PDB file of C-alpha atoms in Angstrom:
ATOM      1  CA  UNK A  14       0.130   0.113  -0.244  1.00  0.00           C
ATOM      2  CA  UNK A  15       1.018   3.877  -0.835  1.00  0.00           C
ATOM      3  CA  UNK A  16       2.382   6.111   1.508  1.00  0.00           C
ATOM      4  CA  UNK A  17       0.425   9.419   2.020  1.00  0.00           C
ATOM      5  CA  UNK A  18       3.211  10.153   0.577  1.00  0.00           C
ATOM      6  CA  UNK A  19       2.807  10.239  -2.796  1.00  0.00           C
ATOM      7  CA  UNK A  20       2.040  12.859  -4.905  1.00  0.00           C
ATOM      8  CA  UNK A  21      -0.077  10.922  -7.291  1.00  0.00           C
ATOM      9  CA  UNK A  22      -3.866   9.721  -5.612  1.00  0.00           C
ATOM     10  CA  UNK A  23      -6.560   7.139  -6.609  1.00  0.00           C
ATOM     11  CA  UNK A  24      -9.993   9.849  -6.663  1.00  0.00           C
ATOM     12  CA  UNK A  25     -13.089   9.070  -6.676  1.00  0.00           C
ATOM     13  CA  UNK A  26     -15.278  12.536  -7.425  1.00  0.00           C
ATOM     14  CA  UNK A  27     -18.787  11.629  -7.182  1.00  0.00           C
ATOM     15  CA  UNK A  28     -21.483  12.284  -9.037  1.00  0.00           C
ATOM     16  CA  UNK A  29     -22.046  15.389  -7.647  1.00  0.00           C
ATOM     17  CA  UNK A  30     -19.370  17.685  -8.695  1.00  0.00           C
ATOM     18  CA  UNK A  31     -20.337  15.831 -12.379  1.00  0.00           C
ATOM     19  CA  UNK A  32     -23.110  18.782 -11.650  1.00  0.00           C
ATOM     20  CA  UNK A  33     -24.418  20.450  -9.566  1.00  0.00           C
ATOM     21  CA  UNK A  34     -21.067  21.251  -7.938  1.00  0.00           C
ATOM     22  CA  UNK A  35     -18.567  21.738 -11.048  1.00  0.00           C
ATOM     23  CA  UNK A  36     -16.943  23.993  -8.997  1.00  0.00           C
ATOM     24  CA  UNK A  37     -15.934  22.177  -6.454  1.00  0.00           C
ATOM     25  CA  UNK A  38     -14.388  19.450  -8.687  1.00  0.00           C
ATOM     26  CA  UNK A  39     -12.663  22.128 -10.527  1.00  0.00           C
ATOM     27  CA  UNK A  40     -11.102  24.017  -7.995  1.00  0.00           C
ATOM     28  CA  UNK A  41      -9.637  20.858  -6.170  1.00  0.00           C
ATOM     29  CA  UNK A  42      -7.579  19.992 -10.043  1.00  0.00           C
ATOM     30  CA  UNK A  43      -6.657  23.361 -10.474  1.00  0.00           C
ATOM     31  CA  UNK A  44      -5.131  23.888  -6.925  1.00  0.00           C
ATOM     32  CA  UNK A  45      -3.884  19.957  -6.375  1.00  0.00           C
ATOM     33  CA  UNK A  46      -2.451  20.725  -9.816  1.00  0.00           C
ATOM     34  CA  UNK A  47      -0.494  24.089  -8.652  1.00  0.00           C
ATOM     35  CA  UNK A  48       0.699  22.586  -4.844  1.00  0.00           C
ATOM     36  CA  UNK A  49       2.511  18.875  -6.769  1.00  0.00           C
ATOM     37  CA  UNK A  50       0.091  16.399  -6.611  1.00  0.00           C
ATOM     38  CA  UNK A  51      -1.612  14.937  -9.206  1.00  0.00           C
ATOM     39  CA  UNK A  52      -5.721  13.199  -8.499  1.00  0.00           C
ATOM     40  CA  UNK A  53      -6.828  10.437 -11.177  1.00  0.00           C
ATOM     41  CA  UNK A  54      -9.743   9.827 -11.024  1.00  0.00           C
ATOM     42  CA  UNK A  55     -11.188   6.314 -10.977  1.00  0.00           C
ATOM     43  CA  UNK A  56     -12.406   4.402 -14.443  1.00  0.00           C
ATOM     44  CA  UNK A  57     -15.741   3.638 -14.616  1.00  0.00           C
ATOM     45  CA  UNK A  58     -16.580   5.080 -10.351  1.00  0.00           C
ATOM     46  CA  UNK A  59     -20.143   4.491  -9.133  1.00  0.00           C
ATOM     47  CA  UNK A  60     -22.004   6.540  -6.768  1.00  0.00           C
ATOM     48  CA  UNK A  61     -21.241   5.306  -3.302  1.00  0.00           C
ATOM     49  CA  UNK A  62     -24.991   6.344  -2.600  1.00  0.00           C
ATOM     50  CA  UNK A  63     -25.399   9.606  -0.696  1.00  0.00           C
ATOM     51  CA  UNK A  64     -25.940   7.726   2.346  1.00  0.00           C
ATOM     52  CA  UNK A  65     -24.170   5.018   4.193  1.00  0.00           C
ATOM     53  CA  UNK A  66     -26.367   2.176   4.761  1.00  0.00           C
ATOM     54  CA  UNK A  67     -27.238   1.152   8.579  1.00  0.00           C
ATOM     55  CA  UNK A  68     -29.535  -2.214   7.364  1.00  0.00           C
ATOM     56  CA  UNK A  69     -26.423  -4.835   8.123  1.00  0.00           C
ATOM     57  CA  UNK A  70     -28.163  -7.299   5.168  1.00  0.00           C
ATOM     58  CA  UNK A  71     -27.523  -4.202   3.013  1.00  0.00           C
ATOM     59  CA  UNK A  72     -24.377  -5.256   1.483  1.00  0.00           C
ATOM     60  CA  UNK A  73     -25.307  -4.642  -2.604  1.00  0.00           C
ATOM     61  CA  UNK A  74     -25.595  -0.556  -2.057  1.00  0.00           C
ATOM     62  CA  UNK A  75     -21.728  -1.328  -1.016  1.00  0.00           C
ATOM     63  CA  UNK A  76     -20.809  -2.457  -3.900  1.00  0.00           C
ATOM     64  CA  UNK A  77     -19.258   0.748  -6.188  1.00  0.00           C
ATOM     65  CA  UNK A  78     -17.512   1.544  -2.772  1.00  0.00           C
ATOM     66  CA  UNK A  79     -15.818  -1.446  -3.094  1.00  0.00           C
ATOM     67  CA  UNK A  80     -14.417  -1.403  -6.533  1.00  0.00           C
ATOM     68  CA  UNK A  81     -13.149   2.296  -5.917  1.00  0.00           C
ATOM     69  CA  UNK A  82     -11.748   0.843  -3.466  1.00  0.00           C
ATOM     70  CA  UNK A  83     -10.330  -2.648  -4.426  1.00  0.00           C
ATOM     71  CA  UNK A  84      -9.466   0.107  -7.827  1.00  0.00           C
ATOM     72  CA  UNK A  85      -6.828   2.583  -5.649  1.00  0.00           C
ATOM     73  CA  UNK A  86      -5.370  -0.130  -3.856  1.00  0.00           C
ATOM     74  CA  UNK A  87      -4.416  -1.630  -6.886  1.00  0.00           C
ATOM     75  CA  UNK A  88      -2.549   1.795  -8.465  1.00  0.00           C
ATOM     76  CA  UNK A  89      -0.864   1.635  -5.079  1.00  0.00           C
ATOM     77  CA  UNK A  90      -2.209   4.819  -3.988  1.00  0.00           C
ATOM     78  CA  UNK A  91      -4.483   6.154  -1.384  1.00  0.00           C
ATOM     79  CA  UNK A  92      -8.527   7.582  -2.135  1.00  0.00           C
ATOM     80  CA  UNK A  93      -8.626  11.261  -1.674  1.00  0.00           C
ATOM     81  CA  UNK A  94     -12.473  12.222  -1.926  1.00  0.00           C
ATOM     82  CA  UNK A  95     -13.534  15.580  -1.669  1.00  0.00           C
ATOM     83  CA  UNK A  96     -17.306  15.341  -1.187  1.00  0.00           C
ATOM     84  CA  UNK A  97     -17.952  15.098   1.929  1.00  0.00           C
ATOM     85  CA  UNK A  98     -21.554  12.713   1.876  1.00  0.00           C
ATOM     86  CA  UNK A  99     -19.066  10.088  -0.492  1.00  0.00           C
ATOM     87  CA  UNK A 100     -16.512  10.422   2.147  1.00  0.00           C
ATOM     88  CA  UNK A 101     -18.500   9.937   4.514  1.00  0.00           C
ATOM     89  CA  UNK A 102     -19.934   6.333   2.563  1.00  0.00           C
ATOM     90  CA  UNK A 103     -16.388   5.630   0.961  1.00  0.00           C
ATOM     91  CA  UNK A 104     -14.677   5.523   3.967  1.00  0.00           C
ATOM     92  CA  UNK A 105     -17.431   3.951   6.845  1.00  0.00           C
ATOM     93  CA  UNK A 106     -17.294   1.253   3.390  1.00  0.00           C
ATOM     94  CA  UNK A 107     -14.097   0.842   4.163  1.00  0.00           C
ATOM     95  CA  UNK A 108     -14.122   0.617   7.500  1.00  0.00           C
ATOM     96  CA  UNK A 109     -16.549  -2.806   7.559  1.00  0.00           C
ATOM     97  CA  UNK A 110     -14.054  -4.558   5.298  1.00  0.00           C
ATOM     98  CA  UNK A 111     -11.793  -4.441   8.236  1.00  0.00           C
ATOM     99  CA  UNK A 112     -13.640  -5.703  10.837  1.00  0.00           C
ATOM    100  CA  UNK A 113     -16.734  -6.475   9.445  1.00  0.00           C
ATOM    101  CA  UNK A 114     -16.416 -10.380   8.474  1.00  0.00           C
ATOM    102  CA  UNK A 115     -19.791 -11.221   7.981  1.00  0.00           C
ATOM    103  CA  UNK A 116     -20.108  -8.123   5.818  1.00  0.00           C
ATOM    104  CA  UNK A 117     -17.197  -8.849   4.292  1.00  0.00           C
ATOM    105  CA  UNK A 118     -17.448 -12.543   3.088  1.00  0.00           C
ATOM    106  CA  UNK A 119     -21.207 -10.486   1.294  1.00  0.00           C
ATOM    107  CA  UNK A 120     -19.092  -8.613  -0.358  1.00  0.00           C
ATOM    108  CA  UNK A 121     -16.191 -10.520  -1.310  1.00  0.00           C
ATOM    109  CA  UNK A 122     -18.804 -12.999  -2.032  1.00  0.00           C
ATOM    110  CA  UNK A 123     -20.392 -10.354  -4.766  1.00  0.00           C
ATOM    111  CA  UNK A 124     -17.032  -9.621  -6.434  1.00  0.00           C
ATOM    112  CA  UNK A 125     -15.883 -12.889  -7.334  1.00  0.00           C
ATOM    113  CA  UNK A 126     -16.996 -12.650 -10.534  1.00  0.00           C
ATOM    114  CA  UNK A 127     -15.043  -9.242 -11.149  1.00  0.00           C
ATOM    115  CA  UNK A 128     -12.061 -11.627  -9.838  1.00  0.00           C
ATOM    116  CA  UNK A 129     -11.640  -8.643  -6.885  1.00  0.00           C
ATOM    117  CA  UNK A 130     -10.741  -9.962  -3.562  1.00  0.00           C
ATOM    118  CA  UNK A 131     -11.239  -6.859  -0.905  1.00  0.00           C
ATOM    119  CA  UNK A 132      -9.888  -6.457   2.637  1.00  0.00           C
ATOM    120  CA  UNK A 133      -9.778  -3.234   3.512  1.00  0.00           C
ATOM    121  CA  UNK A 134      -5.595  -2.127   2.256  1.00  0.00           C
ATOM    122  CA  UNK A 135      -6.784   0.926   1.383  1.00  0.00           C
ATOM    123  CA  UNK A 136      -6.615   4.691   2.988  1.00  0.00           C
ATOM    124  CA  UNK A 137      -9.280   6.968   2.350  1.00  0.00           C
ATOM    125  CA  UNK A 138      -8.004  10.624   2.404  1.00  0.00           C
ATOM    126  CA  UNK A 139      -9.850  14.136   2.229  1.00  0.00           C
ATOM    127  CA  UNK A 140      -8.832  16.253   0.354  1.00  0.00           C
ATOM    128  CA  UNK A 141      -8.535  19.066   3.403  1.00  0.00           C
ATOM    129  CA  UNK A 142      -6.021  16.373   4.417  1.00  0.00           C
ATOM    130  CA  UNK A 143      -4.404  15.732   2.014  1.00  0.00           C
ATOM    131  CA  UNK A 144      -3.146  19.010   2.950  1.00  0.00           C
ATOM    132  CA  UNK A 145      -2.711  18.526   5.752  1.00  0.00           C
ATOM    133  CA  UNK A 146      -1.862  16.277   6.714  1.00  0.00           C
ATOM    134  CA  UNK A 147       0.941  15.655   3.537  1.00  0.00           C
ATOM    135  CA  UNK A 148       0.653  18.960   1.740  1.00  0.00           C
ATOM    136  CA  UNK A 149       1.420  20.887   4.867  1.00  0.00           C
ATOM    137  CA  UNK A 150      -0.226  24.333   6.077  1.00  0.00           C
ATOM    138  CA  UNK A 151       3.447  25.826   5.643  1.00  0.00           C
ATOM    139  CA  UNK A 152       3.830  24.706   2.290  1.00  0.00           C
ATOM    140  CA  UNK A 153       0.752  25.969   1.948  1.00  0.00           C
ATOM    141  CA  UNK A 154       0.743  29.342   3.100  1.00  0.00           C
ATOM    142  CA  UNK A 155       3.859  29.654   0.974  1.00  0.00           C
ATOM    143  CA  UNK A 156       2.226  29.314  -1.890  1.00  0.00           C
ATOM    144  CA  UNK A 157      -0.029  31.414  -1.825  1.00  0.00           C
ATOM    145  CA  UNK A 158      -0.158  34.207  -4.312  1.00  0.00           C
ATOM    146  CA  UNK A 159      -3.469  36.435  -3.334  1.00  0.00           C
ATOM    147  CA  UNK A 160      -4.118  36.220   0.592  1.00  0.00           C
ATOM    148  CA  UNK A 161      -7.008  37.098   1.064  1.00  0.00           C
ATOM    149  CA  UNK A 162      -6.253  38.988   3.739  1.00  0.00           C
ATOM    150  CA  UNK A 163      -9.175  41.311   5.610  1.00  0.00           C
ATOM    151  CA  UNK A 164     -12.012  38.153   4.841  1.00  0.00           C
ATOM    152  CA  UNK A 165     -13.789  37.027   7.963  1.00  0.00           C
ATOM    153  CA  UNK A 166     -14.436  32.973   7.233  1.00  0.00           C
ATOM    154  CA  UNK A 167     -16.966  30.917   9.227  1.00  0.00           C
ATOM    155  CA  UNK A 168     -15.624  27.363   8.669  1.00  0.00           C
ATOM    156  CA  UNK A 169     -19.224  24.728   8.454  1.00  0.00           C
ATOM    157  CA  UNK A 170     -18.323  21.738   8.768  1.00  0.00           C
ATOM    158  CA  UNK A 171     -22.107  20.058   8.917  1.00  0.00           C
ATOM    159  CA  UNK A 172     -21.782  16.311  10.112  1.00  0.00           C
ATOM    160  CA  UNK A 173     -20.762  13.563   7.111  1.00  0.00           C
ATOM    161  CA  UNK A 174     -17.187  15.198   8.028  1.00  0.00           C
ATOM    162  CA  UNK A 175     -16.658  14.072  11.433  1.00  0.00           C
ATOM    163  CA  UNK A 176     -19.290  12.061  12.929  1.00  0.00           C
ATOM    164  CA  UNK A 177     -18.375   8.820  13.505  1.00  0.00           C
ATOM    165  CA  UNK A 178     -15.488  10.590  14.626  1.00  0.00           C
ATOM    166  CA  UNK A 179     -13.812   7.334  15.673  1.00  0.00           C
ATOM    167  CA  UNK A 180     -14.681   5.444  12.133  1.00  0.00           C
ATOM    168  CA  UNK A 181     -13.632   8.967   9.954  1.00  0.00           C
ATOM    169  CA  UNK A 182     -11.252  10.068  12.286  1.00  0.00           C
ATOM    170  CA  UNK A 183     -10.108  13.206  10.358  1.00  0.00           C
ATOM    171  CA  UNK A 184     -10.783  15.770  13.410  1.00  0.00           C
ATOM    172  CA  UNK A 185     -12.698  16.346  17.154  1.00  0.00           C
ATOM    173  CA  UNK A 186     -15.759  15.983  16.631  1.00  0.00           C
ATOM    174  CA  UNK A 187     -16.821  18.083  19.051  1.00  0.00           C
ATOM    175  CA  UNK A 188     -14.387  20.932  18.132  1.00  0.00           C
ATOM    176  CA  UNK A 189     -13.064  21.047  14.762  1.00  0.00           C
ATOM    177  CA  UNK A 190      -9.770  22.822  13.608  1.00  0.00           C
ATOM    178  CA  UNK A 191      -8.708  21.682   9.919  1.00  0.00           C
ATOM    179  CA  UNK A 192     -10.833  24.328   7.793  1.00  0.00           C
ATOM    180  CA  UNK A 193     -10.502  26.848  10.606  1.00  0.00           C
ATOM    181  CA  UNK A 194      -6.350  26.916   9.666  1.00  0.00           C
ATOM    182  CA  UNK A 195      -6.918  26.325   5.950  1.00  0.00           C
ATOM    183  CA  UNK A 196      -8.385  29.300   6.205  1.00  0.00           C
ATOM    184  CA  UNK A 197      -5.084  30.676   8.266  1.00  0.00           C
ATOM    185  CA  UNK A 198      -3.594  29.085   5.658  1.00  0.00           C
ATOM    186  CA  UNK A 199      -4.173  30.621   2.850  1.00  0.00           C
ATOM    187  CA  UNK A 200      -4.040  34.172   5.008  1.00  0.00           C
ATOM    188  CA  UNK A 201      -7.813  34.636   5.779  1.00  0.00           C
ATOM    189  CA  UNK A 202      -9.232  35.135   9.880  1.00  0.00           C
ATOM    190  CA  UNK A 203     -11.591  32.544  10.792  1.00  0.00           C
ATOM    191  CA  UNK A 204     -14.788  33.088  12.603  1.00  0.00           C
ATOM    192  CA  UNK A 205     -15.421  30.667  15.697  1.00  0.00           C
ATOM    193  CA  UNK A 206     -19.457  30.052  16.665  1.00  0.00           C
ATOM    194  CA  UNK A 207     -21.325  27.509  17.577  1.00  0.00           C
ATOM    195  CA  UNK A 208     -22.954  25.482  15.101  1.00  0.00           C
ATOM    196  CA  UNK A 209     -20.148  25.709  12.661  1.00  0.00           C
ATOM    197  CA  UNK A 210     -20.574  20.892  13.018  1.00  0.00           C
ATOM    198  CA  UNK A 211     -24.253  20.843  13.719  1.00  0.00           C
ATOM    199  CA  UNK A 212     -25.935  19.760  10.918  1.00  0.00           C
ATOM    200  CA  UNK A 213     -28.320  21.877   8.255  1.00  0.00           C
ATOM    201  CA  UNK A 214     -30.987  19.200   8.368  1.00  0.00           C
ATOM    202  CA  UNK A 215     -30.073  17.692   5.243  1.00  0.00           C
ATOM    203  CA  UNK A 216     -31.309  14.289   5.039  1.00  0.00           C
ATOM    204  CA  UNK A 217     -34.974  15.786   7.316  1.00  0.00           C
ATOM    205  CA  UNK A 218     -36.182  17.531   4.361  1.00  0.00           C
ATOM    206  CA  UNK A 219     -38.212  13.944   2.902  1.00  0.00           C
ATOM    207  CA  UNK A 220     -39.997  13.805   6.697  1.00  0.00           C
ATOM    208  CA  UNK A 221     -40.155  18.213   7.078  1.00  0.00           C
ATOM    209  CA  UNK A 222     -39.501  20.388   4.572  1.00  0.00           C
ATOM    210  CA  UNK A 223     -39.290  22.896   7.090  1.00  0.00           C
ATOM    211  CA  UNK A 224     -36.346  21.116   9.469  1.00  0.00           C
ATOM    212  CA  UNK A 225     -33.591  21.990   6.953  1.00  0.00           C
ATOM    213  CA  UNK A 226     -34.713  25.770   6.871  1.00  0.00           C
ATOM    214  CA  UNK A 227     -34.861  25.955  10.442  1.00  0.00           C
ATOM    215  CA  UNK A 228     -31.319  24.678  10.217  1.00  0.00           C
ATOM    216  CA  UNK A 229     -29.871  27.158   7.708  1.00  0.00           C
ATOM    217  CA  UNK A 230     -31.298  29.725   9.071  1.00  0.00           C
ATOM    218  CA  UNK A 231     -30.041  29.184  12.733  1.00  0.00           C
ATOM    219  CA  UNK A 232     -25.999  27.961  11.014  1.00  0.00           C
ATOM    220  CA  UNK A 233     -26.835  31.307   9.547  1.00  0.00           C
ATOM    221  CA  UNK A 234     -27.492  33.403  12.005  1.00  0.00           C
ATOM    222  CA  UNK A 235     -25.222  32.141  14.477  1.00  0.00           C
ATOM    223  CA  UNK A 236     -22.272  33.000  11.475  1.00  0.00           C
ATOM    224  CA  UNK A 237     -23.609  36.402  11.332  1.00  0.00           C
ATOM    225  CA  UNK A 238     -23.444  37.582  14.699  1.00  0.00           C
ATOM    226  CA  UNK A 239     -20.317  36.193  15.278  1.00  0.00           C
ATOM    227  CA  UNK A 240     -18.805  38.262  12.369  1.00  0.00           C
ATOM    228  CA  UNK A 241     -17.350  36.550   9.350  1.00  0.00           C
ATOM    229  CA  UNK A 242     -18.999  37.696   5.514  1.00  0.00           C
ATOM    230  CA  UNK A 243     -19.188  34.001   3.676  1.00  0.00           C
ATOM    231  CA  UNK A 244     -18.780  30.471   4.626  1.00  0.00           C
ATOM    232  CA  UNK A 245     -16.542  27.623   3.653  1.00  0.00           C
ATOM    233  CA  UNK A 246     -17.982  24.064   2.951  1.00  0.00           C
ATOM    234  CA  UNK A 247     -17.396  20.898   2.646  1.00  0.00           C
ATOM    235  CA  UNK A 248     -20.295  19.699   1.333  1.00  0.00           C
ATOM    236  CA  UNK A 249     -22.939  20.597  -1.888  1.00  0.00           C
ATOM    237  CA  UNK A 250     -25.710  19.515   0.358  1.00  0.00           C
ATOM    238  CA  UNK A 251     -25.014  21.848   2.651  1.00  0.00           C
ATOM    239  CA  UNK A 252     -24.599  24.437   0.169  1.00  0.00           C
ATOM    240  CA  UNK A 253     -27.322  23.713  -1.099  1.00  0.00           C
ATOM    241  CA  UNK A 254     -29.833  23.891   2.322  1.00  0.00           C
ATOM    242  CA  UNK A 255     -27.851  26.887   2.738  1.00  0.00           C
ATOM    243  CA  UNK A 256     -28.448  29.210  -0.384  1.00  0.00           C
ATOM    244  CA  UNK A 257     -31.636  27.960  -1.154  1.00  0.00           C
ATOM    245  CA  UNK A 258     -33.006  29.029   3.118  1.00  0.00           C
ATOM    246  CA  UNK A 259     -30.492  32.072   3.020  1.00  0.00           C
ATOM    247  CA  UNK A 260     -33.741  34.213   3.597  1.00  0.00           C
ATOM    248  CA  UNK A 261     -32.509  37.360   3.969  1.00  0.00           C
ATOM    249  CA  UNK A 262     -29.012  36.595   5.839  1.00  0.00           C
ATOM    250  CA  UNK A 263     -25.597  38.781   3.342  1.00  0.00           C
ATOM    251  CA  UNK A 264     -23.212  35.960   4.260  1.00  0.00           C
ATOM    252  CA  UNK A 265     -21.797  33.770   0.528  1.00  0.00           C
ATOM    253  CA  UNK A 266     -21.965  29.566   0.909  1.00  0.00           C
ATOM    254  CA  UNK A 267     -18.613  28.931  -0.415  1.00  0.00           C
ATOM    255  CA  UNK A 268     -16.525  25.485  -1.608  1.00  0.00           C
ATOM    256  CA  UNK A 269     -13.579  25.417   0.484  1.00  0.00           C
ATOM    257  CA  UNK A 270     -11.431  24.551  -2.596  1.00  0.00           C
ATOM    258  CA  UNK A 271     -13.694  27.590  -4.627  1.00  0.00           C
ATOM    259  CA  UNK A 272     -11.305  29.907  -1.467  1.00  0.00           C
ATOM    260  CA  UNK A 273      -7.692  27.883  -2.316  1.00  0.00           C
ATOM    261  CA  UNK A 274      -8.015  27.991  -6.167  1.00  0.00           C
ATOM    262  CA  UNK A 275      -7.927  32.247  -5.900  1.00  0.00           C
ATOM    263  CA  UNK A 276      -5.233  32.024  -2.923  1.00  0.00           C
ATOM    264  CA  UNK A 277      -3.197  29.957  -5.051  1.00  0.00           C
ATOM    265  CA  UNK A 278      -3.982  32.345  -7.872  1.00  0.00           C
ATOM    266  CA  UNK A 279      -5.452  29.447 -10.121  1.00  0.00           C
ATOM    267  CA  UNK A 280      -9.097  30.643 -10.293  1.00  0.00           C
ATOM    268  CA  UNK A 281      -9.332  31.090 -13.895  1.00  0.00           C
ATOM    269  CA  UNK A 282      -7.092  27.858 -14.512  1.00  0.00           C
ATOM    270  CA  UNK A 283      -9.061  24.744 -16.400  1.00  0.00           C
ATOM    271  CA  UNK A 284      -7.566  21.870 -14.790  1.00  0.00           C
ATOM    272  CA  UNK A 285      -5.087  19.202 -17.799  1.00  0.00           C
ATOM    273  CA  UNK A 286      -7.689  17.334 -19.255  1.00  0.00           C
ATOM    274  CA  UNK A 287     -11.331  18.564 -18.314  1.00  0.00           C
ATOM    275  CA  UNK A 288     -11.685  21.138 -21.313  1.00  0.00           C
ATOM    276  CA  UNK A 289     -14.804  19.598 -22.764  1.00  0.00           C
ATOM    277  CA  UNK A 290     -15.583  19.382 -19.371  1.00  0.00           C
ATOM    278  CA  UNK A 291     -15.494  23.206 -18.471  1.00  0.00           C
ATOM    279  CA  UNK A 292     -16.474  24.371 -21.680  1.00  0.00           C
ATOM    280  CA  UNK A 293     -19.927  23.353 -21.590  1.00  0.00           C
ATOM    281  CA  UNK A 294     -20.570  23.927 -17.932  1.00  0.00           C
TER     282      UNK A 294
END
């Protein structure tokens, strides 16, 4: 298995980064090029399902994630994700394939025809973890050509990046700092507010449409009260809810990769090999 120091990573973009969240993908790729690492998209990846299946007998919906994990292992690369939902699903399923004998047996029985046998060998990293643990915040700061000096930015984690804490292991789920450290590295000022790691209510919309509205309004009001000029997130669904339910809030909600690309001076750059996709946007 590759070590995290390698500069090329298998990359799982996920469905949303192919339509509604093209910018999250684009700025991640162009920023990676500027920082000296490569995102090598996994061929023929399939949707991760968007939510982690909790039922112990639900196996079929885990297969696409396992195929992606196995592809990264066979390429001798760590697997990088950006979308919070994709990261949560793939990280939890990878944990299943390391720890749950029943799921390991059933998944590998399903995948026999594909000649795949997988037992959790791949290391899964979020893009933010690559910045923190591989590139390093000092290096990010040194690469910044257009520091976002004077901008007061609130980090919005939501719930999927951080929980369940024992499996995700990205940061302290109750007192995270990875996004605040990112904001500092690009020259801006992080704004602390109590709702930054609370759920926006996204999936509750199927039960009651007013829940995400109320939750989003509370998050935005709290960030604004603490002096934030804008919020950054890694989650397309969180961004959708916050934007949809902005109401009278003055806050913009942007992907963290957009601010990274802006700070690195590559916001207008189209990543190598992606010209056609972004020309059709």
